DNA sequence: GGATCCTTCTTCTTCTTC
C-alpha cells in the first residue's frame, strides 16, 4: 500500500505527466480499438471498469491534496516546523501596537529634497550584530504552508536538475537579482548626477531594465538608495532598495526580478510585509528626517515584458505593518 | 585576513473535452 501510494505521490508531484500515462493508456486502449465502428464502450465491461476508474481516480485525487502530501512528506522527511496557521495570525493582534510613524517628526513634505540620494552603509560592527534583519525575521517566521510549498518546489527542482543543477540555478537567479540591483543603483546615481548620460547595462540585465523603463519614467526625487534603516525601539534593521517619488508620492520602492509573471500583489508573498518593515524602520530612524507612508513593489522580467508595479497606499502599509509586528513577535518568542 | 551580515530568489490543491 505504501509503495503504491509512493508511486502515485511521486507521479503526482514530481512528474504529473508520467503519472497520468498509465491511466491514459488504460482508458485510451478501448477507445482506440475502433473509434468509428460501434460504441467504443460496447465491448467493455463498463461495470467492472467503472469501479476501477473510481478506485484509480479517488486515490489519485487524494494523493494530490495538500493534507495527504503533507502526511506523506512528514512520513518521509519528518514533520515540518510547527508554527501558527496564517488564518490565526490574521486575526491576531500585535501585543505591542507600535505606531508605523513617529508623529513627533516633521512631515516629509516640509523636508527639502536632497540633490543626491543618501546611502547609509551597513555597519555591523557597532553593536549591531545582535540586531535581527528584516530578511532573517521573515525567513524564520514562514508559515507551515509556505515552508511546505517551498520545500516541495525545491524537491521538484532537484529531481529535475539534480543537486548541483539546482545550486547552479539558485546561484543564477541570485546573481541576476544582484546585477539588476546594481544596474539600478548606477541608473539612479547617474540620473541624479549626470541626467543626460544613460549608463550601459550588461547584457544580463538589459531585459530587466527594459521591463521597468515605463516605471522609471514615473520615478523621481530619489532620496535614498541601498540604504540601511534601523528601528530605534523595535530594534531590527534592513537595507531599503530605494526611497523616491513614484507619480509624485514618496515611497519605499522594492525592485524584484521574477521568472514567473506576478500581476497581483498576492503573487508577491512576503514582499509587502518586507516593504512595510523597511518603511516603519525608516520612520523610526533618526538618520532620516522624513516619514514615508507608501510603498511600491516592482516586479521586472528578463524578457523585457512590462514590469508589474504594485502600489501600497498608507492604508495597506498600516495593514502590512501589523503583519510585520506579528512576525517580529514570533521571531522574538522563538529565541 | 577571514568570517559574518544583508541582500539577491524560490511557493499558492487543479482539470476537461469540445
mmCIF file of C-alpha atoms (C1' of nucleotides) in Angstrom:
data_model
loop_
_atom_site.group_PDB
_atom_site.id
_atom_site.type_symbol
_atom_site.label_atom_id
_atom_site.label_comp_id
_atom_site.label_asym_id
_atom_site.label_seq_id
_atom_site.Cartn_x
_atom_site.Cartn_y
_atom_site.Cartn_z
ATOM 1 C CA UNK A 1 0.000 0.000 0.000
ATOM 2 C CA UNK A 2 2.778 2.327 0.929
ATOM 3 C CA UNK A 3 4.636 1.587 -2.280
ATOM 4 C CA UNK A 4 1.511 2.178 -4.338
ATOM 5 C CA UNK A 5 0.952 5.484 -2.591
ATOM 6 C CA UNK A 6 4.549 6.441 -3.146
ATOM 7 C CA UNK A 7 4.284 5.781 -6.842
ATOM 8 C CA UNK A 8 1.175 7.903 -7.118
ATOM 9 C CA UNK A 9 2.678 10.555 -4.913
ATOM 10 C CA UNK A 10 5.900 10.752 -6.847
ATOM 11 C CA UNK A 11 3.969 10.756 -10.092
ATOM 12 C CA UNK A 12 1.542 13.417 -8.971
ATOM 13 C CA UNK A 13 4.120 15.704 -7.548
ATOM 14 C CA UNK A 14 7.393 15.209 -9.271
ATOM 15 C CA UNK A 15 6.186 14.268 -12.721
ATOM 16 C CA UNK A 16 2.455 14.600 -13.280
ATOM 17 C CA UNK A 17 2.695 13.701 -16.945
ATOM 18 C CA UNK A 18 4.383 10.398 -16.346
ATOM 19 C CA UNK A 19 1.886 9.659 -13.613
ATOM 20 C CA UNK A 20 -1.064 10.141 -15.889
ATOM 21 C CA UNK A 21 0.410 7.983 -18.628
ATOM 22 C CA UNK A 22 -0.574 4.582 -17.285
ATOM 23 C CA UNK A 23 -4.052 5.912 -16.564
ATOM 24 C CA UNK A 24 -4.357 7.398 -20.016
ATOM 25 C CA UNK A 25 -3.273 4.182 -21.682
ATOM 26 C CA UNK A 26 -5.682 2.291 -19.598
ATOM 27 C CA UNK A 27 -8.566 4.427 -20.773
ATOM 28 C CA UNK A 28 -7.267 5.069 -24.232
ATOM 29 C CA UNK A 29 -6.906 1.454 -25.243
ATOM 30 C CA UNK A 30 -10.590 0.550 -25.508
ATOM 31 C CA UNK A 31 -11.326 3.809 -27.289
ATOM 32 C CA UNK A 32 -8.523 3.397 -29.766
ATOM 33 C CA UNK A 33 -9.601 -0.014 -30.866
ATOM 34 C CA UNK A 34 -12.281 1.310 -33.222
ATOM 35 C CA UNK A 35 -13.459 4.809 -32.598
ATOM 36 C CA UNK A 36 -15.643 4.887 -35.713
ATOM 37 C CA UNK A 37 -17.177 1.442 -35.526
ATOM 38 C CA UNK A 38 -19.516 0.526 -32.696
ATOM 39 C CA UNK A 39 -19.634 2.417 -29.486
ATOM 40 C CA UNK A 40 -16.160 2.368 -28.001
ATOM 41 C CA UNK A 41 -17.682 1.086 -24.785
ATOM 42 C CA UNK A 42 -19.794 -1.682 -26.281
ATOM 43 C CA UNK A 43 -17.084 -4.268 -25.904
ATOM 44 C CA UNK A 44 -16.024 -3.081 -22.488
ATOM 45 C CA UNK A 45 -17.258 -4.388 -19.197
ATOM 46 C CA UNK A 46 -18.242 -0.929 -18.022
ATOM 47 C CA UNK A 47 -19.406 -2.137 -14.630
ATOM 48 C CA UNK A 48 -16.005 -3.589 -13.942
ATOM 49 C CA UNK A 49 -14.098 -0.616 -15.289
ATOM 50 C CA UNK A 50 -16.215 1.967 -13.521
ATOM 51 C CA UNK A 51 -15.177 0.561 -10.178
ATOM 52 C CA UNK A 52 -11.570 0.609 -11.327
ATOM 53 C CA UNK A 53 -11.964 4.168 -12.553
ATOM 54 C CA UNK A 54 -13.341 5.167 -9.185
ATOM 55 C CA UNK A 55 -10.533 3.415 -7.372
ATOM 56 C CA UNK A 56 -7.824 4.990 -9.502
ATOM 57 C CA UNK A 57 -9.365 8.429 -9.531
ATOM 58 C CA UNK A 58 -10.065 8.525 -5.827
ATOM 59 C CA UNK A 59 -6.523 7.506 -4.962
ATOM 60 C CA UNK A 60 -5.138 9.988 -7.474
ATOM 61 C CA UNK A 61 -7.231 12.788 -6.119
ATOM 62 C CA UNK A 62 -6.491 12.068 -2.512
ATOM 63 C CA UNK A 63 -2.810 11.665 -3.213
ATOM 64 C CA UNK A 64 -2.713 15.225 -4.521
ATOM 65 C CA UNK A 65 -4.354 17.108 -1.716
ATOM 66 C CA UNK A 66 -2.015 19.206 0.443
ATOM 67 C CA UNK A 67 -3.073 17.303 3.557
ATOM 68 C CA UNK A 68 -2.093 13.942 2.121
ATOM 69 C CA UNK A 69 1.037 15.374 0.606
ATOM 70 C CA UNK A 70 1.979 16.808 3.936
ATOM 71 C CA UNK A 71 1.288 13.496 5.665
ATOM 72 C CA UNK A 72 3.417 11.721 3.088
ATOM 73 C CA UNK A 73 6.130 14.279 3.438
ATOM 74 C CA UNK A 74 6.152 14.023 7.184
ATOM 75 C CA UNK A 75 6.410 10.267 6.821
ATOM 76 C CA UNK A 76 9.496 10.583 4.666
ATOM 77 C CA UNK A 77 11.157 13.855 5.574
ATOM 78 C CA UNK A 78 9.963 14.269 9.152
ATOM 79 C CA UNK A 79 7.470 16.791 10.484
ATOM 80 C CA UNK A 80 7.659 20.372 9.311
ATOM 81 C CA UNK A 81 8.391 23.157 11.737
ATOM 82 C CA UNK A 82 5.302 23.940 13.760
ATOM 83 C CA UNK A 83 4.002 27.454 13.835
ATOM 84 C CA UNK A 84 0.620 29.081 13.999
ATOM 85 C CA UNK A 85 -1.560 28.924 10.921
ATOM 86 C CA UNK A 86 -1.954 32.139 8.915
ATOM 87 C CA UNK A 87 -5.724 32.114 9.497
ATOM 88 C CA UNK A 88 -4.916 32.514 13.173
ATOM 89 C CA UNK A 89 -2.203 35.096 12.679
ATOM 90 C CA UNK A 90 -4.510 37.190 10.527
ATOM 91 C CA UNK A 91 -6.868 37.529 13.443
ATOM 92 C CA UNK A 92 -4.126 38.033 15.935
ATOM 93 C CA UNK A 93 -3.356 41.475 17.199
ATOM 94 C CA UNK A 94 0.224 42.512 17.955
ATOM 95 C CA UNK A 95 0.955 42.636 21.669
ATOM 96 C CA UNK A 96 2.654 45.972 21.278
ATOM 97 C CA UNK A 97 0.964 48.075 18.638
ATOM 98 C CA UNK A 98 3.945 50.214 17.890
ATOM 99 C CA UNK A 99 2.981 53.066 15.565
ATOM 100 C CA UNK A 100 4.121 52.959 11.983
ATOM 101 C CA UNK A 101 5.002 56.643 12.151
ATOM 102 C CA UNK A 102 6.936 58.770 14.539
ATOM 103 C CA UNK A 103 4.371 61.505 14.917
ATOM 104 C CA UNK A 104 6.774 63.917 16.539
ATOM 105 C CA UNK A 105 8.669 64.310 13.311
ATOM 106 C CA UNK A 106 8.145 66.922 10.698
ATOM 107 C CA UNK A 107 6.050 65.709 7.802
ATOM 108 C CA UNK A 108 8.140 64.710 4.792
ATOM 109 C CA UNK A 109 6.586 67.437 2.698
ATOM 110 C CA UNK A 110 8.410 70.131 4.667
ATOM 111 C CA UNK A 111 11.755 68.480 4.193
ATOM 112 C CA UNK A 112 13.729 69.795 1.199
ATOM 113 C CA UNK A 113 14.520 67.198 -1.437
ATOM 114 C CA UNK A 114 18.211 66.283 -1.370
ATOM 115 C CA UNK A 115 20.248 66.738 -4.505
ATOM 116 C CA UNK A 116 21.979 63.391 -4.315
ATOM 117 C CA UNK A 117 20.500 60.220 -2.866
ATOM 118 C CA UNK A 118 21.593 59.130 0.596
ATOM 119 C CA UNK A 119 23.286 55.804 1.083
ATOM 120 C CA UNK A 120 23.947 54.730 4.650
ATOM 121 C CA UNK A 121 26.163 51.654 4.561
ATOM 122 C CA UNK A 122 25.535 48.715 6.827
ATOM 123 C CA UNK A 123 27.907 48.828 9.740
ATOM 124 C CA UNK A 124 27.547 45.616 11.626
ATOM 125 C CA UNK A 125 30.467 46.298 13.944
ATOM 126 C CA UNK A 126 28.888 48.992 16.059
ATOM 127 C CA UNK A 127 26.842 46.930 18.460
ATOM 128 C CA UNK A 128 24.515 45.899 15.679
ATOM 129 C CA UNK A 129 25.493 42.247 15.477
ATOM 130 C CA UNK A 130 22.625 41.199 17.737
ATOM 131 C CA UNK A 131 20.047 43.249 15.846
ATOM 132 C CA UNK A 132 17.998 40.960 13.574
ATOM 133 C CA UNK A 133 17.412 41.885 9.950
ATOM 134 C CA UNK A 134 14.090 42.043 8.119
ATOM 135 C CA UNK A 135 15.085 39.154 5.858
ATOM 136 C CA UNK A 136 16.132 36.959 8.765
ATOM 137 C CA UNK A 137 12.901 37.592 10.658
ATOM 138 C CA UNK A 138 10.780 36.863 7.584
ATOM 139 C CA UNK A 139 12.719 33.719 6.745
ATOM 140 C CA UNK A 140 12.483 32.335 10.240
ATOM 141 C CA UNK A 141 8.781 33.022 10.664
ATOM 142 C CA UNK A 142 7.414 31.495 7.461
ATOM 143 C CA UNK A 143 4.048 29.801 7.850
ATOM 144 C CA UNK A 144 3.883 25.981 7.688
ATOM 145 C CA UNK A 145 2.185 26.325 4.288
ATOM 146 C CA UNK A 146 4.954 28.492 2.947
ATOM 147 C CA UNK A 147 7.572 26.060 4.206
ATOM 148 C CA UNK A 148 5.670 23.160 2.724
ATOM 149 C CA UNK A 149 5.291 24.638 -0.755
ATOM 150 C CA UNK A 150 8.837 25.939 -0.805
ATOM 151 C CA UNK A 151 10.203 22.538 0.192
ATOM 152 C CA UNK A 152 8.026 20.828 -2.380
ATOM 153 C CA UNK A 153 9.190 23.222 -5.059
ATOM 154 C CA UNK A 154 12.806 22.608 -4.064
ATOM 155 C CA UNK A 155 12.404 18.828 -4.210
ATOM 156 C CA UNK A 156 10.788 19.093 -7.632
ATOM 157 C CA UNK A 157 13.600 21.262 -8.899
ATOM 158 C CA UNK A 158 16.253 18.912 -7.524
ATOM 159 C CA UNK A 159 14.531 15.933 -9.121
ATOM 160 C CA UNK A 160 14.666 17.766 -12.448
ATOM 161 C CA UNK A 161 18.065 19.431 -12.250
ATOM 162 C CA UNK A 162 19.932 17.349 -9.690
ATOM 163 C CA UNK A 163 21.586 18.749 -6.567
ATOM 164 C CA UNK A 164 24.340 20.524 -8.450
ATOM 165 C CA UNK A 165 21.998 21.782 -11.151
ATOM 166 C CA UNK A 166 19.713 23.248 -8.527
ATOM 167 C CA UNK A 167 22.606 25.005 -6.792
ATOM 168 C CA UNK A 168 23.655 26.435 -10.132
ATOM 169 C CA UNK A 169 20.088 27.555 -10.856
ATOM 170 C CA UNK A 170 19.832 29.265 -7.458
ATOM 171 C CA UNK A 171 23.185 30.988 -7.911
ATOM 172 C CA UNK A 172 21.984 32.262 -11.295
ATOM 173 C CA UNK A 173 18.728 33.795 -10.117
ATOM 174 C CA UNK A 174 20.507 35.430 -7.177
ATOM 175 C CA UNK A 175 23.202 36.760 -9.490
ATOM 176 C CA UNK A 176 20.622 38.193 -11.868
ATOM 177 C CA UNK A 177 18.849 39.910 -8.985
ATOM 178 C CA UNK A 178 22.113 41.370 -7.732
ATOM 179 C CA UNK A 179 23.166 42.607 -11.154
ATOM 180 C CA UNK A 180 19.753 44.138 -11.685
ATOM 181 C CA UNK A 181 20.049 45.976 -8.375
ATOM 182 C CA UNK A 182 23.495 47.330 -9.121
ATOM 183 C CA UNK A 183 22.376 48.404 -12.605
ATOM 184 C CA UNK A 184 19.523 50.300 -10.969
ATOM 185 C CA UNK A 185 21.878 51.823 -8.475
ATOM 186 C CA UNK A 186 24.042 53.060 -11.350
ATOM 187 C CA UNK A 187 20.989 54.373 -13.121
ATOM 188 C CA UNK A 188 19.723 56.264 -10.058
ATOM 189 C CA UNK A 189 23.117 57.709 -9.244
ATOM 190 C CA UNK A 190 23.817 58.859 -12.778
ATOM 191 C CA UNK A 191 20.281 60.195 -13.121
ATOM 192 C CA UNK A 192 20.953 62.370 -10.088
ATOM 193 C CA UNK A 193 24.464 63.492 -11.021
ATOM 194 C CA UNK A 194 24.511 63.373 -14.833
ATOM 195 C CA UNK A 195 20.927 63.130 -16.106
ATOM 196 C CA UNK A 196 21.909 63.333 -19.774
ATOM 197 C CA UNK A 197 24.045 60.204 -19.610
ATOM 198 C CA UNK A 198 22.470 56.805 -19.975
ATOM 199 C CA UNK A 199 24.614 54.085 -18.445
ATOM 200 C CA UNK A 200 25.465 50.963 -20.402
ATOM 201 C CA UNK A 201 23.990 47.820 -18.915
ATOM 202 C CA UNK A 202 25.491 44.357 -19.022
ATOM 203 C CA UNK A 203 23.537 42.056 -21.380
ATOM 204 C CA UNK A 204 22.209 40.054 -18.447
ATOM 205 C CA UNK A 205 20.179 42.989 -17.110
ATOM 206 C CA UNK A 206 19.141 44.692 -20.337
ATOM 207 C CA UNK A 207 15.818 42.880 -20.431
ATOM 208 C CA UNK A 208 15.059 43.789 -16.825
ATOM 209 C CA UNK A 209 15.899 47.444 -17.428
ATOM 210 C CA UNK A 210 13.690 47.485 -20.487
ATOM 211 C CA UNK A 211 10.975 45.853 -18.405
ATOM 212 C CA UNK A 212 10.984 48.693 -15.880
ATOM 213 C CA UNK A 213 11.581 51.551 -18.335
ATOM 214 C CA UNK A 214 7.931 52.666 -18.189
ATOM 215 C CA UNK A 215 8.104 52.658 -14.368
ATOM 216 C CA UNK A 216 11.328 54.649 -14.276
ATOM 217 C CA UNK A 217 9.626 57.430 -16.202
ATOM 218 C CA UNK A 218 7.410 57.989 -13.171
ATOM 219 C CA UNK A 219 10.186 57.756 -10.569
ATOM 220 C CA UNK A 220 11.902 60.922 -9.388
ATOM 221 C CA UNK A 221 13.382 62.799 -6.435
ATOM 222 C CA UNK A 222 15.389 59.800 -5.302
ATOM 223 C CA UNK A 223 16.224 60.250 -1.621
ATOM 224 C CA UNK A 224 17.958 57.019 -0.717
ATOM 225 C CA UNK A 225 19.498 54.037 -2.481
ATOM 226 C CA UNK A 226 20.516 50.766 -0.860
ATOM 227 C CA UNK A 227 20.500 52.466 2.487
ATOM 228 C CA UNK A 228 20.443 50.959 5.975
ATOM 229 C CA UNK A 229 17.403 51.618 8.136
ATOM 230 C CA UNK A 230 17.134 50.655 11.791
ATOM 231 C CA UNK A 231 14.099 50.891 14.023
ATOM 232 C CA UNK A 232 15.239 52.583 17.204
ATOM 233 C CA UNK A 233 12.799 50.976 19.610
ATOM 234 C CA UNK A 234 11.797 47.714 17.936
ATOM 235 C CA UNK A 235 15.448 47.002 17.281
ATOM 236 C CA UNK A 236 15.650 45.489 13.830
ATOM 237 C CA UNK A 237 17.408 46.636 10.675
ATOM 238 C CA UNK A 238 17.357 46.262 6.934
ATOM 239 C CA UNK A 239 18.525 47.828 3.693
ATOM 240 C CA UNK A 240 15.979 49.694 1.601
ATOM 241 C CA UNK A 241 16.354 49.373 -2.152
ATOM 242 C CA UNK A 242 15.166 52.890 -2.858
ATOM 243 C CA UNK A 243 13.211 55.811 -1.456
ATOM 244 C CA UNK A 244 11.809 58.046 -4.175
ATOM 245 C CA UNK A 245 8.694 59.653 -5.533
ATOM 246 C CA UNK A 246 6.561 57.480 -7.753
ATOM 247 C CA UNK A 247 3.963 59.579 -9.590
ATOM 248 C CA UNK A 248 4.606 62.288 -7.039
ATOM 249 C CA UNK A 249 4.138 60.071 -3.976
ATOM 250 C CA UNK A 250 7.065 59.358 -1.679
ATOM 251 C CA UNK A 251 7.552 55.581 -1.492
ATOM 252 C CA UNK A 252 9.806 52.869 -0.258
ATOM 253 C CA UNK A 253 10.474 51.032 -3.519
ATOM 254 C CA UNK A 254 11.453 47.391 -3.704
ATOM 255 C CA UNK A 255 12.780 46.122 -7.031
ATOM 256 C CA UNK A 256 12.318 42.433 -7.752
ATOM 257 C CA UNK A 257 13.200 40.091 -10.568
ATOM 258 C CA UNK A 258 10.943 37.172 -11.314
ATOM 259 C CA UNK A 259 10.787 34.300 -13.763
ATOM 260 C CA UNK A 260 7.033 33.956 -13.357
ATOM 261 C CA UNK A 261 4.632 36.827 -14.012
ATOM 262 C CA UNK A 262 3.358 38.449 -10.828
ATOM 263 C CA UNK A 263 0.404 40.553 -11.915
ATOM 264 C CA UNK A 264 -1.234 40.637 -8.474
ATOM 265 C CA UNK A 265 0.026 41.811 -5.124
ATOM 266 C CA UNK A 266 -0.837 38.395 -3.702
ATOM 267 C CA UNK A 267 1.750 36.875 -6.062
ATOM 268 C CA UNK A 268 4.492 38.676 -4.183
ATOM 269 C CA UNK A 269 4.143 36.683 -0.953
ATOM 270 C CA UNK A 270 6.009 38.421 1.879
ATOM 271 C CA UNK A 271 7.247 41.363 -0.193
ATOM 272 C CA UNK A 272 4.603 43.811 1.098
ATOM 273 C CA UNK A 273 5.487 42.897 4.686
ATOM 274 C CA UNK A 274 9.127 43.484 3.859
ATOM 275 C CA UNK A 275 8.364 46.922 2.413
ATOM 276 C CA UNK A 276 6.247 47.897 5.436
ATOM 277 C CA UNK A 277 9.038 46.743 7.733
ATOM 278 C CA UNK A 278 11.566 48.936 5.919
ATOM 279 C CA UNK A 279 9.265 51.955 5.912
ATOM 280 C CA UNK A 280 8.499 51.526 9.617
ATOM 281 C CA UNK A 281 12.211 51.311 10.374
ATOM 282 C CA UNK A 282 12.961 54.394 8.306
ATOM 283 C CA UNK A 283 10.163 56.323 10.031
ATOM 284 C CA UNK A 284 11.757 55.493 13.372
ATOM 285 C CA UNK A 285 15.406 56.005 12.456
ATOM 286 C CA UNK A 286 16.915 59.346 13.405
ATOM 287 C CA UNK A 287 19.178 59.310 10.351
ATOM 288 C CA UNK A 288 16.136 60.029 8.227
ATOM 289 C CA UNK A 289 14.352 63.265 8.925
ATOM 290 C CA UNK A 290 11.193 62.469 6.985
ATOM 291 C CA UNK A 291 8.344 59.970 7.015
ATOM 292 C CA UNK A 292 7.347 57.535 4.283
ATOM 293 C CA UNK A 293 3.846 56.159 4.291
ATOM 294 C CA UNK A 294 3.616 54.483 0.883
ATOM 295 C CA UNK A 295 5.290 51.559 -0.780
ATOM 296 C CA UNK A 296 5.911 50.192 -4.258
ATOM 297 C CA UNK A 297 6.881 46.708 -5.361
ATOM 298 C CA UNK A 298 8.171 46.486 -8.917
ATOM 299 C CA UNK A 299 8.498 43.046 -10.493
ATOM 300 C CA UNK A 300 10.796 43.059 -13.529
ATOM 301 C CA UNK A 301 11.021 40.395 -16.231
ATOM 302 C CA UNK A 302 14.069 39.223 -18.073
ATOM 303 C CA UNK A 303 12.393 39.096 -21.482
ATOM 304 C CA UNK A 304 11.703 42.819 -21.256
ATOM 305 C CA UNK A 305 7.926 42.493 -20.946
ATOM 306 C CA UNK A 306 6.446 45.359 -18.924
ATOM 307 C CA UNK A 307 7.109 45.097 -15.210
ATOM 308 C CA UNK A 308 4.254 44.906 -12.752
ATOM 309 C CA UNK A 309 4.120 47.709 -10.208
ATOM 310 C CA UNK A 310 2.145 47.130 -7.028
ATOM 311 C CA UNK A 311 1.378 50.272 -5.093
ATOM 312 C CA UNK A 312 0.855 50.137 -1.358
ATOM 313 C CA UNK A 313 -1.102 53.093 -0.068
ATOM 314 C CA UNK A 314 -0.890 54.155 3.566
ATOM 315 C CA UNK A 315 -3.876 52.007 4.492
ATOM 316 C CA UNK A 316 -2.276 48.867 3.053
ATOM 317 C CA UNK A 317 1.031 49.786 4.596
ATOM 318 C CA UNK A 318 -0.551 50.008 8.041
ATOM 319 C CA UNK A 319 -2.093 46.587 7.476
ATOM 320 C CA UNK A 320 1.232 45.042 6.482
ATOM 321 C CA UNK A 321 2.906 46.870 9.330
ATOM 322 C CA UNK A 322 0.669 44.973 11.747
ATOM 323 C CA UNK A 323 1.561 41.735 9.955
ATOM 324 C CA UNK A 324 5.231 42.622 10.362
ATOM 325 C CA UNK A 325 4.797 43.285 14.090
ATOM 326 C CA UNK A 326 3.339 39.798 14.456
ATOM 327 C CA UNK A 327 6.239 38.236 12.578
ATOM 328 C CA UNK A 328 8.684 40.156 14.736
ATOM 329 C CA UNK A 329 6.857 38.961 17.839
ATOM 330 C CA UNK A 330 7.024 35.348 16.647
ATOM 331 C CA UNK A 331 10.698 35.731 15.917
ATOM 332 C CA UNK A 332 11.448 37.084 19.393
ATOM 333 C CA UNK A 333 9.421 34.330 21.045
ATOM 334 C CA UNK A 334 11.344 31.677 19.104
ATOM 335 C CA UNK A 335 14.597 32.842 20.620
ATOM 336 C "C1'" DG B 1 42.702 38.463 6.627
ATOM 337 C "C1'" DG B 2 38.864 35.500 7.386
ATOM 338 C "C1'" DA B 3 34.158 35.199 8.904
ATOM 339 C "C1'" DT B 4 29.658 37.012 9.077
ATOM 340 C "C1'" DC B 5 25.920 40.045 7.740
ATOM 341 C "C1'" DC B 6 22.254 41.925 4.319
ATOM 342 C "C1'" DT B 7 20.673 41.070 0.089
ATOM 343 C "C1'" DT B 8 19.730 38.710 -4.207
ATOM 344 C "C1'" DC B 9 15.263 34.354 -5.247
ATOM 345 C "C1'" DT B 10 12.085 30.212 -4.722
ATOM 346 C "C1'" DT B 11 5.525 28.812 -3.080
ATOM 347 C "C1'" DC B 12 -0.203 29.286 -3.867
ATOM 348 C "C1'" DT B 13 -4.564 21.539 -4.458
ATOM 349 C "C1'" DT B 14 -6.493 21.742 -10.333
ATOM 350 C "C1'" DC B 15 -8.566 19.760 -14.659
ATOM 351 C "C1'" DT B 16 -11.508 18.915 -19.046
ATOM 352 C "C1'" DT B 17 -13.223 17.923 -23.951
ATOM 353 C "C1'" DC B 18 -15.262 20.008 -27.342
#
